[in-house]
Short mmCIF file of C-alpha atoms (C1' of nucleotides) in Angstrom, two decimals:
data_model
loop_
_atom_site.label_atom_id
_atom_site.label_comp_id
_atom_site.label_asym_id
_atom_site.label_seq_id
_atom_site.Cartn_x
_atom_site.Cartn_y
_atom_site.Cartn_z
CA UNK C 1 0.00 0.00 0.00
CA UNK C 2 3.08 2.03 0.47
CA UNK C 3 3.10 1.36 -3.64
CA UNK C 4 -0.16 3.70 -3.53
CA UNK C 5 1.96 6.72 -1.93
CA UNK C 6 4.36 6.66 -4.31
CA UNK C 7 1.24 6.01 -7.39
CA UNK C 8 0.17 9.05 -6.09
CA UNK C 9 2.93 10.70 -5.57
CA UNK C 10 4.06 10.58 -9.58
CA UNK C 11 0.99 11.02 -10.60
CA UNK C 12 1.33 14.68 -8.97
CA UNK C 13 4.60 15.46 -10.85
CA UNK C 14 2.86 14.67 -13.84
CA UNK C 15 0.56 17.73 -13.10
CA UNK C 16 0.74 20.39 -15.77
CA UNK C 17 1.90 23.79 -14.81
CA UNK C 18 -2.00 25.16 -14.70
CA UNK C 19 -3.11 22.75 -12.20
CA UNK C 20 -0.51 23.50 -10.63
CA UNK C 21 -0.41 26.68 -10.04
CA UNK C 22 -4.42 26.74 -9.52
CA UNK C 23 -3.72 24.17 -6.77
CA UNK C 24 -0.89 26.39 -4.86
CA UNK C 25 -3.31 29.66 -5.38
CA UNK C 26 -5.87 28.31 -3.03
CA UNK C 27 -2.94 26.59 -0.33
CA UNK C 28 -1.39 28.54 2.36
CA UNK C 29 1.02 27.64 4.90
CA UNK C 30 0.27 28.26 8.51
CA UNK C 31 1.89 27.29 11.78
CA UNK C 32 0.10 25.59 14.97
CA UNK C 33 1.58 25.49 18.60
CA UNK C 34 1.51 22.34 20.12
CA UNK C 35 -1.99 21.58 21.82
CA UNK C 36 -4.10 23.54 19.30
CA UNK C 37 -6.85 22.29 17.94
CA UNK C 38 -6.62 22.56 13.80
CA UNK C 39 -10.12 21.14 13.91
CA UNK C 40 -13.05 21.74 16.87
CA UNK C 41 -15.52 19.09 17.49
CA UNK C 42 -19.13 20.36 16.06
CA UNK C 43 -17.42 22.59 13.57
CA UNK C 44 -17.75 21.70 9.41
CA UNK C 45 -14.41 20.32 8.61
CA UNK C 46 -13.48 23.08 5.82
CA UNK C 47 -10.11 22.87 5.15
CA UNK C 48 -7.90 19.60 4.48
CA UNK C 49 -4.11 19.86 6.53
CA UNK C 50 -1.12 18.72 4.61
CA UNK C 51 1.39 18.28 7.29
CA UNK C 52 4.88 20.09 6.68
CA UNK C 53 6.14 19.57 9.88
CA UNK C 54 5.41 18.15 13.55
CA UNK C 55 3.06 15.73 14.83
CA UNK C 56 -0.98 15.68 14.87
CA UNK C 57 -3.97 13.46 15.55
CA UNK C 58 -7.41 13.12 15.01
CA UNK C 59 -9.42 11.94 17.93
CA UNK C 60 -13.02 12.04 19.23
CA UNK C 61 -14.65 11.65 22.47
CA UNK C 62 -16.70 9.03 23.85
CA UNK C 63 -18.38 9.75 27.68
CA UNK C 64 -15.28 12.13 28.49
CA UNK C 65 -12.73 9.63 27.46
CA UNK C 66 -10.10 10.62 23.91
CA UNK C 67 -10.23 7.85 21.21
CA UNK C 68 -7.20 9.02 18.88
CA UNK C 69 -8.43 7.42 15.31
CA UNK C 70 -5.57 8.90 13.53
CA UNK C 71 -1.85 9.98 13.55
CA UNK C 72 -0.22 11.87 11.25
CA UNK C 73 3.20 12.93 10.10
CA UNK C 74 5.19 14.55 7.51
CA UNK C 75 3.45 14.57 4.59
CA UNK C 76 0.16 13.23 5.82
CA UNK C 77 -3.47 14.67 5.07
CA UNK C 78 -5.34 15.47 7.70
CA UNK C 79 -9.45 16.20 7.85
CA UNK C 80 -12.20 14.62 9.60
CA UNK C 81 -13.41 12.37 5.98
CA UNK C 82 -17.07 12.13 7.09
CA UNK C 83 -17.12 15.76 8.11
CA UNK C 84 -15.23 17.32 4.70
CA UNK C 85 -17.33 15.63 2.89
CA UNK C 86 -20.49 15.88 4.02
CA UNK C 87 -20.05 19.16 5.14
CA UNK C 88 -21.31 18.61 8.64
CA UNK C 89 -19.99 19.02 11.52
CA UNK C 90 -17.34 17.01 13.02
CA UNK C 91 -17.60 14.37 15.50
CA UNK C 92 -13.76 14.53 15.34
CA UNK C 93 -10.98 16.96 16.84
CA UNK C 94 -7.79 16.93 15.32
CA UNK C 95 -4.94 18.99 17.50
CA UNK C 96 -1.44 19.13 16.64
CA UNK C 97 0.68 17.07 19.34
CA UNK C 98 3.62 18.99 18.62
CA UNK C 99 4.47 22.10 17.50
CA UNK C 100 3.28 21.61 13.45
CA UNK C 101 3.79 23.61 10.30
CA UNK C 102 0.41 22.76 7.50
CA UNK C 103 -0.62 23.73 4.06
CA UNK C 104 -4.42 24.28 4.07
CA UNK C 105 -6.27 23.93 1.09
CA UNK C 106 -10.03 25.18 1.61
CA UNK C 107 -12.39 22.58 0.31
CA UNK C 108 -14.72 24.71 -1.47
CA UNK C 109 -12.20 26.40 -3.22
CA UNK C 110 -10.97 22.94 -3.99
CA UNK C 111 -14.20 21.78 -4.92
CA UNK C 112 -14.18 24.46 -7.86
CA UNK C 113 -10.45 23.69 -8.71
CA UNK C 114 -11.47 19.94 -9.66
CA UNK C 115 -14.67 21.34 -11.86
CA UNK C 116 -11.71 23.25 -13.52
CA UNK C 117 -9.01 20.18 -13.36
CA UNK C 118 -9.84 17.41 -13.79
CA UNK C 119 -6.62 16.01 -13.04
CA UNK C 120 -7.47 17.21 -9.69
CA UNK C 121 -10.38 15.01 -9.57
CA UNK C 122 -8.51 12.13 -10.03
CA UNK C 123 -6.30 13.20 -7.44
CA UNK C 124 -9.04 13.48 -5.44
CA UNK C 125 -9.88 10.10 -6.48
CA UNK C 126 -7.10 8.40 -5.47
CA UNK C 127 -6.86 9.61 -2.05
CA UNK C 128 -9.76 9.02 -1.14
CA UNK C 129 -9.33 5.34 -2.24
CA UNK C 130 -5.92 5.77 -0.45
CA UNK C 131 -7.76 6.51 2.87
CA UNK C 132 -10.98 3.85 2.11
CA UNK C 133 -8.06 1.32 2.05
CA UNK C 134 -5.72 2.70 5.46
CA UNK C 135 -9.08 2.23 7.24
CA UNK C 136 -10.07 -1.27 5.88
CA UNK C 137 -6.45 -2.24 7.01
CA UNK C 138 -7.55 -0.92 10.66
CA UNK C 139 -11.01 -2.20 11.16
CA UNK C 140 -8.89 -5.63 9.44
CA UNK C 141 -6.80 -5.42 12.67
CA UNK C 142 -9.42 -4.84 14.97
CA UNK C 143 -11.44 -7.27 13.44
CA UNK C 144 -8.66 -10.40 13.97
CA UNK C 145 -5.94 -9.29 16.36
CA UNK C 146 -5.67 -9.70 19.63
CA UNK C 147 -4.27 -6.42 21.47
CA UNK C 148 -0.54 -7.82 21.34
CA UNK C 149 -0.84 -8.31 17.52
CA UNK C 150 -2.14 -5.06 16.72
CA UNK C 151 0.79 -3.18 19.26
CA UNK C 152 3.60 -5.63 17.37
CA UNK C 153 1.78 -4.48 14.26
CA UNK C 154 2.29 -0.92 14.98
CA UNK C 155 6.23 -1.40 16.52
CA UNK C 156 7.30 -3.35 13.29
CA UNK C 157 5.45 -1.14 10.49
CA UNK C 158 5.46 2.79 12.17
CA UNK C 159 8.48 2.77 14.99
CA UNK C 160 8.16 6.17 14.56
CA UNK C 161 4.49 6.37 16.40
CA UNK C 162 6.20 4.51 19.16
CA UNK C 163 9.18 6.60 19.79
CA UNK C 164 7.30 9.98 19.60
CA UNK C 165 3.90 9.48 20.63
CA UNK C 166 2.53 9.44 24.38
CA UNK C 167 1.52 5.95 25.60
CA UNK C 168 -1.71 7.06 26.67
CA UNK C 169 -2.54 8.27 23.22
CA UNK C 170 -1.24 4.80 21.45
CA UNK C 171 -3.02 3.19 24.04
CA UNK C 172 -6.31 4.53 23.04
CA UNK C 173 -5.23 4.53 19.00
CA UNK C 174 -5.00 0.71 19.45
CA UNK C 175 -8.40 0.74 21.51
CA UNK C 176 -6.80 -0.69 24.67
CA UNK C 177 -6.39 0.88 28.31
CA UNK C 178 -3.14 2.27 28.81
CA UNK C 179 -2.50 -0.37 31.53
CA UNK C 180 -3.03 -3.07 29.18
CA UNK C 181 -0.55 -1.28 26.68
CA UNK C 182 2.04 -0.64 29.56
CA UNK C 183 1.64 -4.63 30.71
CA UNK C 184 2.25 -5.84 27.08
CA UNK C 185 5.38 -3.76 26.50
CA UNK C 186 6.93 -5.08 29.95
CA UNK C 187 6.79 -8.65 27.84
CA UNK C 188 8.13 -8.47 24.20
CA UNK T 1 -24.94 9.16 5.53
CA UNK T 2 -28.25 7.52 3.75
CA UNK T 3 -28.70 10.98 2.89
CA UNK T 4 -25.16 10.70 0.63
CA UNK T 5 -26.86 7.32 -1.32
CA UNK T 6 -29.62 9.79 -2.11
CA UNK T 7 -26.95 12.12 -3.87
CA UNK T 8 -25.40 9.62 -5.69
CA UNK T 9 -28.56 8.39 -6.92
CA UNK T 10 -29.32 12.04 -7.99
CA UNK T 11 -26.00 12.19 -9.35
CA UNK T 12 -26.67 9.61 -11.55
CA UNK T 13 -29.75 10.50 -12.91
CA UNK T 14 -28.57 13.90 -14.36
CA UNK T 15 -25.79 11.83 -16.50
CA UNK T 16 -26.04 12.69 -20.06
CA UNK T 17 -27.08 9.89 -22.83
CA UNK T 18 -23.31 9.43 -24.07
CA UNK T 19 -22.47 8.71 -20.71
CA UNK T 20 -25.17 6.64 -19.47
CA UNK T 21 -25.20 4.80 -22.63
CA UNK T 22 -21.23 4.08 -22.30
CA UNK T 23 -22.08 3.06 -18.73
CA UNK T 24 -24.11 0.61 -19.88
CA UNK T 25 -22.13 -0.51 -22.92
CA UNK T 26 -19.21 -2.10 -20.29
CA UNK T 27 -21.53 -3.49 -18.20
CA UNK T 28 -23.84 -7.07 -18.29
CA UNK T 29 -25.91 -9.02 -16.65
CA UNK T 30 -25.49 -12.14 -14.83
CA UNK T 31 -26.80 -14.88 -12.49
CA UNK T 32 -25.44 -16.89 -9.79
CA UNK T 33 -26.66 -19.94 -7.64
CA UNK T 34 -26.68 -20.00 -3.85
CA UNK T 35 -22.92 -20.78 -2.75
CA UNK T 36 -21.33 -19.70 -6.01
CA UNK T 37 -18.26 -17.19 -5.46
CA UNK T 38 -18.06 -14.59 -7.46
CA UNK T 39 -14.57 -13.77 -6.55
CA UNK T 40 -12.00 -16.34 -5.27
CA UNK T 41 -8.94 -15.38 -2.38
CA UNK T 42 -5.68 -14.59 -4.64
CA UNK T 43 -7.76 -13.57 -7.81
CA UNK T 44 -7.53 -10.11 -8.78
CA UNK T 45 -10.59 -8.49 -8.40
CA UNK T 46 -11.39 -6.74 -11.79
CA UNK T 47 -15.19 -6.48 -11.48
CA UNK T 48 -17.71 -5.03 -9.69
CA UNK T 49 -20.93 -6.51 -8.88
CA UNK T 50 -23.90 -4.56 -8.29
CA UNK T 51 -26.68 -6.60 -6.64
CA UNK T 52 -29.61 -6.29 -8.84
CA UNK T 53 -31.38 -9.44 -6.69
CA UNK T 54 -30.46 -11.84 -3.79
CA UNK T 55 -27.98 -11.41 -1.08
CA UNK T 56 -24.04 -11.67 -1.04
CA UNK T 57 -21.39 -11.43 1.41
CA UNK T 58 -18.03 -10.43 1.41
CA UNK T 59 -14.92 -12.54 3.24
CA UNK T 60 -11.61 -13.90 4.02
CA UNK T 61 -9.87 -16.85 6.26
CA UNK T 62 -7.79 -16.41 8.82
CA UNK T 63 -6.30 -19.32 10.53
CA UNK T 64 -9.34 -21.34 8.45
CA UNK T 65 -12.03 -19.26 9.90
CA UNK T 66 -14.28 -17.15 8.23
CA UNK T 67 -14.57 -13.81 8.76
CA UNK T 68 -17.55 -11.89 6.81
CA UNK T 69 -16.60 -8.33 6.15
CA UNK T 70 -19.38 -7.30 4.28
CA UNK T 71 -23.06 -8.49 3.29
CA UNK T 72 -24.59 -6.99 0.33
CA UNK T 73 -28.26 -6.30 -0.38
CA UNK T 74 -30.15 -4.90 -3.02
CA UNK T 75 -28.65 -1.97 -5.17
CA UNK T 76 -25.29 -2.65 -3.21
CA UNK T 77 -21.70 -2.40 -5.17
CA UNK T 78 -19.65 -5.39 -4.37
CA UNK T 79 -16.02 -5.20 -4.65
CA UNK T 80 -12.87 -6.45 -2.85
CA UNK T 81 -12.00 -2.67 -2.75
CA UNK T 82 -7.96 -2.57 -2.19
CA UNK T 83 -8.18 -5.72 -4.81
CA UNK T 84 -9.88 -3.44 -7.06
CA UNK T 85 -8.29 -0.34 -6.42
CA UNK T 86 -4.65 -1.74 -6.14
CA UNK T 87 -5.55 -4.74 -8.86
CA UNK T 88 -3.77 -7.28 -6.99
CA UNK T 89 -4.76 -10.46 -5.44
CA UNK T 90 -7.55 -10.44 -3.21
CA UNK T 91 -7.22 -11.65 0.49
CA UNK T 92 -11.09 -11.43 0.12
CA UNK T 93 -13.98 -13.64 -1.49
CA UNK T 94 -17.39 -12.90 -2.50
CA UNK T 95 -20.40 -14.98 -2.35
CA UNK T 96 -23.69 -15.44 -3.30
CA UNK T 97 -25.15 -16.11 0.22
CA UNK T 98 -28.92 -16.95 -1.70
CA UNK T 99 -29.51 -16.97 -5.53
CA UNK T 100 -27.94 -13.17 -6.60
CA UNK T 101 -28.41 -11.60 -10.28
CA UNK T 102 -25.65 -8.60 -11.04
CA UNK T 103 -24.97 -6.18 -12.98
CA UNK T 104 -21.28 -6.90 -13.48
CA UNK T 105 -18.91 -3.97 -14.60
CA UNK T 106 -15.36 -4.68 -15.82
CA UNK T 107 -12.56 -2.67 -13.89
CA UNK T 108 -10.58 -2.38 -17.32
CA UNK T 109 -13.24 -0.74 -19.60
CA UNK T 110 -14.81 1.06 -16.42
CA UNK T 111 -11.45 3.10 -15.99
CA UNK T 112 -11.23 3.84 -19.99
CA UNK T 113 -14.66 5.21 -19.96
CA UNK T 114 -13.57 7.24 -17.29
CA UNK T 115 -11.33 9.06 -18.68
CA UNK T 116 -13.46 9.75 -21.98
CA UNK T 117 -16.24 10.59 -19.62
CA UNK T 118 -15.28 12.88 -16.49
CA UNK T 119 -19.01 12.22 -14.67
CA UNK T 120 -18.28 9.04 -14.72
CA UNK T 121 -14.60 9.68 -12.91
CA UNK T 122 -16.73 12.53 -10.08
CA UNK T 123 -19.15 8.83 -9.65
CA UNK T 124 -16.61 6.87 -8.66
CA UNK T 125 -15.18 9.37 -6.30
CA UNK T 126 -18.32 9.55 -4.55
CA UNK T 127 -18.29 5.42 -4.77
CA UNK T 128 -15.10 5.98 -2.84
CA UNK T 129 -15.84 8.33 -0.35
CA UNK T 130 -19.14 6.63 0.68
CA UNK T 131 -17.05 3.18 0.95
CA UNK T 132 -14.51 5.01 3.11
CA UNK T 133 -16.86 6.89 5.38
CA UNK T 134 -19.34 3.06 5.70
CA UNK T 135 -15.66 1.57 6.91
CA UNK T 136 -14.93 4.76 8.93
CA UNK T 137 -18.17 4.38 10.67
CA UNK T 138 -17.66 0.59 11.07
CA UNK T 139 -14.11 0.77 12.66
CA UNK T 140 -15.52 3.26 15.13
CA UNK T 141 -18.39 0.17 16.33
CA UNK T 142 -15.12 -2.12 16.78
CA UNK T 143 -13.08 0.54 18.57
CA UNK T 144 -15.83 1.72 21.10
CA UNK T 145 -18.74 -0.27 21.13
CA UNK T 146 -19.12 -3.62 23.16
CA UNK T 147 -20.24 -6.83 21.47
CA UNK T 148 -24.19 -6.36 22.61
CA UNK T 149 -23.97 -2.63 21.39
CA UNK T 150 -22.67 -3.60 17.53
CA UNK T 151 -25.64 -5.97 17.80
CA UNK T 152 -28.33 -3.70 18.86
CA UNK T 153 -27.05 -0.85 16.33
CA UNK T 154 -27.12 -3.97 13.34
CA UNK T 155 -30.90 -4.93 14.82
CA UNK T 156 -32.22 -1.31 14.76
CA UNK T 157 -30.47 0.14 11.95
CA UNK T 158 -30.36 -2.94 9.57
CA UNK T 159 -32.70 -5.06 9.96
CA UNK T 160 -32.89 -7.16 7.09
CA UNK T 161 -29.74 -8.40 7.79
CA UNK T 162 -31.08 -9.83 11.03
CA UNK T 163 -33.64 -11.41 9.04
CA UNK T 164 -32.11 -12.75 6.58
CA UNK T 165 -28.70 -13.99 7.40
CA UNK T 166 -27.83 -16.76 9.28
CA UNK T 167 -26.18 -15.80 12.83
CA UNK T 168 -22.99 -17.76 12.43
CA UNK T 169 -22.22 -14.97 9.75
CA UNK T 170 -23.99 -12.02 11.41
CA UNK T 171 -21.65 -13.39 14.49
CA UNK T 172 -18.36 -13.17 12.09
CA UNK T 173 -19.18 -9.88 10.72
CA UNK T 174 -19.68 -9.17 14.22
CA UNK T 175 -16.38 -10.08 15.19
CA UNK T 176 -18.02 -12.30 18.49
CA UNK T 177 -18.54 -16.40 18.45
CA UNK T 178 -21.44 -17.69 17.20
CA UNK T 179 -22.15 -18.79 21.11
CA UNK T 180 -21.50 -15.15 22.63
CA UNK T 181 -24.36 -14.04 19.83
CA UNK T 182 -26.97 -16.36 20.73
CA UNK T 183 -26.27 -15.04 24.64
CA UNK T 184 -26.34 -11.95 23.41
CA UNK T 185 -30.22 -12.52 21.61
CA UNK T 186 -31.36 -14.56 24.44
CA UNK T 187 -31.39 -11.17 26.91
CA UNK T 188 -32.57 -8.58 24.83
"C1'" DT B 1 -43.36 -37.47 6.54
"C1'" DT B 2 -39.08 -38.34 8.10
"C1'" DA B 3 -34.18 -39.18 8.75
"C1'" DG B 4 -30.05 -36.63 8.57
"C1'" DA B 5 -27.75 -32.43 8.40
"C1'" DA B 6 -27.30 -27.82 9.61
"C1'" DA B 7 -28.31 -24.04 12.72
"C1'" DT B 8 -28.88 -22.46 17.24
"C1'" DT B 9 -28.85 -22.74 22.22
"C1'" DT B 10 -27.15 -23.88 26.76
"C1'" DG B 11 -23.65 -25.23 30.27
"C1'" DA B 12 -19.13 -25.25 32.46
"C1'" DC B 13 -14.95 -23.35 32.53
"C1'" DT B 14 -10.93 -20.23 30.84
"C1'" DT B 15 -8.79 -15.97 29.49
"C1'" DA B 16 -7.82 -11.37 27.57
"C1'" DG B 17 -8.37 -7.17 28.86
"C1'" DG B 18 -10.67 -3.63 32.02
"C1'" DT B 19 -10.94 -0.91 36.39
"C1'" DC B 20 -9.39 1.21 40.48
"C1'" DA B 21 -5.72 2.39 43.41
"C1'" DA B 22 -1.17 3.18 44.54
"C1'" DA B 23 3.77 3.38 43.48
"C1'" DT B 24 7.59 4.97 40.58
"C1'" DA B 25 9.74 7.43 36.94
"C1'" DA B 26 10.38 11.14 33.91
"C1'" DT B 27 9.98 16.08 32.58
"C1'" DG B 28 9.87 20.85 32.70
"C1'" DA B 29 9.41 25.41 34.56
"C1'" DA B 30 11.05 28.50 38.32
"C1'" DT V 1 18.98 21.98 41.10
"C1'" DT V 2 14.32 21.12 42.80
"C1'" DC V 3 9.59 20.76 43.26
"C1'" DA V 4 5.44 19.74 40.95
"C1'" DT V 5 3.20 17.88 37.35
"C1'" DT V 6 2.66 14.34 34.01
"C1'" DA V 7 3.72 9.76 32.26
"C1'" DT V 8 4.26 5.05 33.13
"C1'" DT V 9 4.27 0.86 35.81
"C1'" DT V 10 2.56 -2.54 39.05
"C1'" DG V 11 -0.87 -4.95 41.97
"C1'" DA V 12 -5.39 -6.90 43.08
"C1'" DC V 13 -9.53 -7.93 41.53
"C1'" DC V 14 -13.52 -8.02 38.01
"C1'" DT V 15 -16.01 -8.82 33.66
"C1'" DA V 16 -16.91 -9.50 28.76
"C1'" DA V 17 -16.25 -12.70 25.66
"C1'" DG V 18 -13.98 -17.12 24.10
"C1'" DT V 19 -13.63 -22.27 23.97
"C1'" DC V 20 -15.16 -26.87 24.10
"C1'" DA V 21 -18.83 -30.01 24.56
"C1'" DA V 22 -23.39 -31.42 24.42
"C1'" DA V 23 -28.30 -30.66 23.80
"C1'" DT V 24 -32.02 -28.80 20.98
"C1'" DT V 25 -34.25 -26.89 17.29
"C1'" DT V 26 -34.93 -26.08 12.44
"C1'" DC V 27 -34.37 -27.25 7.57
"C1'" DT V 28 -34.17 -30.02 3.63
"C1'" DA V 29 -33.89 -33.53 0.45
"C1'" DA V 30 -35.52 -38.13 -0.52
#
DNA sequence: TTAGAAATTTGACTTAGGTCAAATAATGAA
DNA sequence: TTCATTATTTGACCTAAGTCAAATTTCTAA
């Protein structure tokens, strides 16, 4: 699936100089200090976050407790799907776990960019099959694996979430109490 | 998220002539018995299936058990999606759960006609981004909700499939035993 | 209709993971 | 540094759900 990334990714340096340029017109770049919230529970997820820099999730809560559904990087994409695009309002937060550098693109403006490009479109298109298949892989995990597997899962394939991410947070990204987390990592 | 069905539905309805007829041009007609499989584990998935009649299901093994990841009524699209999207072997099957007739489109001739026809390429987004957001909302049941819970929300909110399907699937799809189910019916 | 197979239920027992509480360890600001 | 906060670990006990085995119930094909 890491294939998919790079599919993607050449497909975007194929992008003629018009698209391009109508694509960076309606992007900015803005900075977020760690513990803001990019995205407010309730609000209409407008925007889509390309991360430049720094470490964010996605998260939601459920009777007062944080379920984390999502971690992201450099270079990930980061909205709330349901909510961008729907258009309603977001069940989701997502807050920026570090200090974090973004591009925003604005999804209307977006929305008017792919009318006009349709490379865009099947940009579009592919990350949103990009995303349909990250999330089969997860409910795939959740539907088999015990809470061991999925934690190996997550040490062998993304290190990186484990050496930079709170436990609590993991805990709750692998749907597991953070005692349960803490007891598996004092085995292997 | 019925409400986003609705749209696509609308959607298709204002297609042009060209583009419906193409549409139908790459598509066909066809009829399986009760058991058949419509797609085999390790074949590349490079149909869809839209259920015109009779009810489907969607699975793979693990360890020799079956796990159903999707059941398919009426008017739904059946696909091995990251088969399909990636076209690579699928870790999935599909099959015909009662006697099914489908209205089988092949992936090849679907993705030419998409490119001569954009509505067709802003359909299959939409095809994408309702898959994604029916996943989102089903990893959310495993990551939150106890076994009795998914149950209820599959009683009240899908019926049919309580109806119609026998439990040792429902219980797979599920992700519980078969014996945890029946515990599970026998209090309310 | 009826025997045999398949589906479902029930019982007894085990286990993965949760909860609550307390003890350490690590971090960061003054 | 040092104190206070936050993160993580450990212990004791509990509970949802699994497993294995056997009993029923329901279908189905002859």
């Amino acid at each position: 699936m890491t294939s998919y990334i790079d599919k993607i990714n050449t497909y975007i340096k194929t992008l003629d100089h018009d698209t391009l340029t109508a694509l960076q017109s309606i992007s900015s770049d803005k900075k977020y200090k760690k513990g803001d919230l990019l995205l407010k529970q309730h609000e209409i997820c407008g925007k889509s976050y390309l991360l430049m820099s720094g470490i964010a999730r996605k998260y939601y809560l459920t009777d007062g407790k944080e379920i984390t559904t999502e971690l992201y990087f450099e270079n990930d994409l980061a909205v709330s799907f349901d909510s961008y695009t729907l258009q309603q309002p977001s069940r989701e937060f997502i807050e920026a776990l570090t200090d974090v550098t973004v591009s925003i693109t604005h999804y209307q403006a977006f929305q008017e960019a792919k009318a006009k490009y349709p490379k865009l479109l099947a940009l579009d298109l592919m990350l949103a099959e990009y995303y349909g298949m990250w999330v089969e892989n997860r409910l795939f995990q959740f539907h088999t694996m015990t809470a061991t597997e999925r934690y190996l899962e997550i040490l062998h394939k993304s290190p990186h979430i484990v050496q930079t991410v709170p436990l609590t947070i993991i805990a709750s990204y692998l749907g597991i109490s953070l005692e349960t987390l803490s007891r598996i990592r004092a085995k292997v």
